C-alpha cells in the first residue's frame, strides 16, 4: 500500500548486482559510472516491462501506465522514465550508498532484526488481507 512498489526494490537489487559485476573490471570511476548508467537503462526497462505484465496477470490491475506520456513503448515502459530511473539508481549507487553505509553499520544488529521482523510481519498481514478477502 502507499507509494512504494516491489519494483523499486527489484530495480535497486538489479542495480547493485550490476555494480558488483562491473567491479570485476578495472574501470576508472567515470567510465564505470557511465557504463553503469547505460546498461542500467536497459536492465531497469526490462524489469519494468516484466513487472507491469506480472502485476496485470497476478493482481488483474495496473500500478502504472505510461501511455499518456510521450516516448512510451506500450503501457509499462517509457524511454524518458527509464532514463530517470537509471539516473536515480546511479546517484543512489555511487553517491548515497557510500555516504550511508558507515551510518547503517552503526545500527545495532538487534534493531535491524526487529525492523526486519516488523517488515516481514507487515508483508504477511498484507498478503493475508489481499488473498483471503
XYZ file of C-alpha atoms in Angstrom:
133
model
C 0.000 0.000 0.000
C 1.134 3.564 -0.498
C 3.658 4.987 -2.936
C 6.133 2.104 -2.651
C 6.062 -0.820 -5.035
C 8.166 -4.012 -5.128
C 9.592 -2.947 -8.484
C 11.614 -0.221 -6.726
C 13.376 -2.819 -4.597
C 13.933 -5.176 -7.525
C 15.318 -2.294 -9.566
C 17.808 -1.373 -6.862
C 18.799 -5.025 -6.426
C 19.474 -5.307 -10.159
C 21.475 -2.081 -9.983
C 23.504 -3.413 -7.060
C 24.238 -6.666 -8.916
C 25.284 -4.648 -11.959
C 27.653 -2.609 -9.801
C 29.150 -5.783 -8.310
C 29.572 -7.206 -11.817
C 31.269 -4.030 -13.074
C 33.634 -4.103 -10.074
C 35.236 -7.189 -11.635
C 36.633 -4.967 -14.394
C 39.390 -2.445 -13.825
C 37.455 0.624 -14.936
C 38.117 4.198 -13.952
C 35.329 5.629 -11.803
C 33.941 7.936 -14.502
C 33.835 5.151 -17.117
C 32.231 2.791 -14.628
C 29.505 5.325 -13.791
C 28.756 5.989 -17.469
C 28.713 2.268 -18.340
C 26.563 1.553 -15.283
C 24.086 4.267 -16.312
C 23.578 2.979 -19.862
C 23.444 -0.742 -19.016
C 21.085 0.081 -16.166
C 18.664 1.829 -18.542
C 18.303 -1.454 -20.425
C 18.040 -3.641 -17.311
C 15.549 -1.402 -15.499
C 13.420 -1.104 -18.630
C 13.243 -4.896 -18.884
C 12.379 -5.184 -15.169
C 9.661 -2.532 -15.544
C 8.073 -4.317 -18.504
C 8.164 -7.719 -16.779
C 6.874 -6.181 -13.534
C 3.987 -4.450 -15.304
C 2.966 -7.646 -17.063
C 3.201 -9.711 -13.850
C 1.159 -7.205 -11.833
C -1.526 -7.260 -14.503
C -1.582 -11.070 -14.709
C -1.436 -11.748 -10.951
C -3.477 -8.875 -9.497
C -5.647 -8.050 -12.541
C -4.769 -4.360 -12.285
C -2.114 -1.934 -13.410
C 0.042 0.005 -10.951
C 1.430 2.338 -13.629
C 0.688 3.303 -17.196
C 2.871 5.493 -19.411
C 0.604 5.596 -22.445
C -0.286 9.231 -21.800
C 3.397 10.315 -21.717
C 5.333 10.889 -24.960
C 8.050 8.314 -25.803
C 6.123 5.378 -24.295
C 6.689 1.874 -25.632
C 3.463 0.251 -24.526
C 1.773 0.859 -21.206
C 4.634 -0.181 -18.924
C 7.806 1.394 -20.311
C 8.791 4.872 -21.366
C 12.197 5.982 -22.638
C 12.221 9.183 -20.582
C 11.146 7.387 -17.393
C 13.784 4.680 -17.971
C 16.478 7.360 -18.192
C 15.207 8.987 -14.976
C 15.164 5.613 -13.142
C 18.703 4.877 -14.294
C 19.890 8.333 -13.250
C 18.251 7.925 -9.833
C 19.790 4.488 -9.258
C 23.195 5.765 -10.430
C 23.017 8.574 -7.870
C 21.930 6.136 -5.167
C 24.589 3.555 -6.059
C 27.601 5.836 -6.462
C 26.829 8.758 -4.180
C 24.244 7.919 -1.493
C 25.226 4.347 -0.608
C 28.889 5.263 0.065
C 27.717 8.044 2.405
C 25.016 5.993 4.163
C 26.871 2.676 4.550
C 29.042 3.778 7.504
C 25.959 5.161 9.253
C 23.941 1.993 8.628
C 26.746 -0.148 10.032
C 26.395 1.695 13.349
C 22.818 0.419 13.791
C 22.827 -2.390 16.385
C 22.059 -5.821 14.950
C 19.132 -6.298 17.332
C 17.454 -3.157 15.962
C 17.987 -4.497 12.426
C 16.417 -7.825 13.371
C 13.410 -6.102 14.956
C 12.884 -3.924 11.863
C 13.249 -6.965 9.591
C 10.696 -8.880 11.676
C 8.232 -5.972 11.542
C 8.624 -5.656 7.764
C 8.064 -9.388 7.276
C 5.056 -9.291 9.579
C 3.644 -6.365 7.594
C 4.101 -8.328 4.359
C 2.411 -11.416 5.773
C -0.562 -9.375 7.026
C -0.835 -7.548 3.698
C -0.756 -10.794 1.684
C -3.241 -12.406 4.067
C -5.639 -9.472 3.697
C -5.248 -9.377 -0.080
C -5.700 -13.060 -0.839
C -8.218 -14.019 1.826
C -10.769 -11.216 1.477
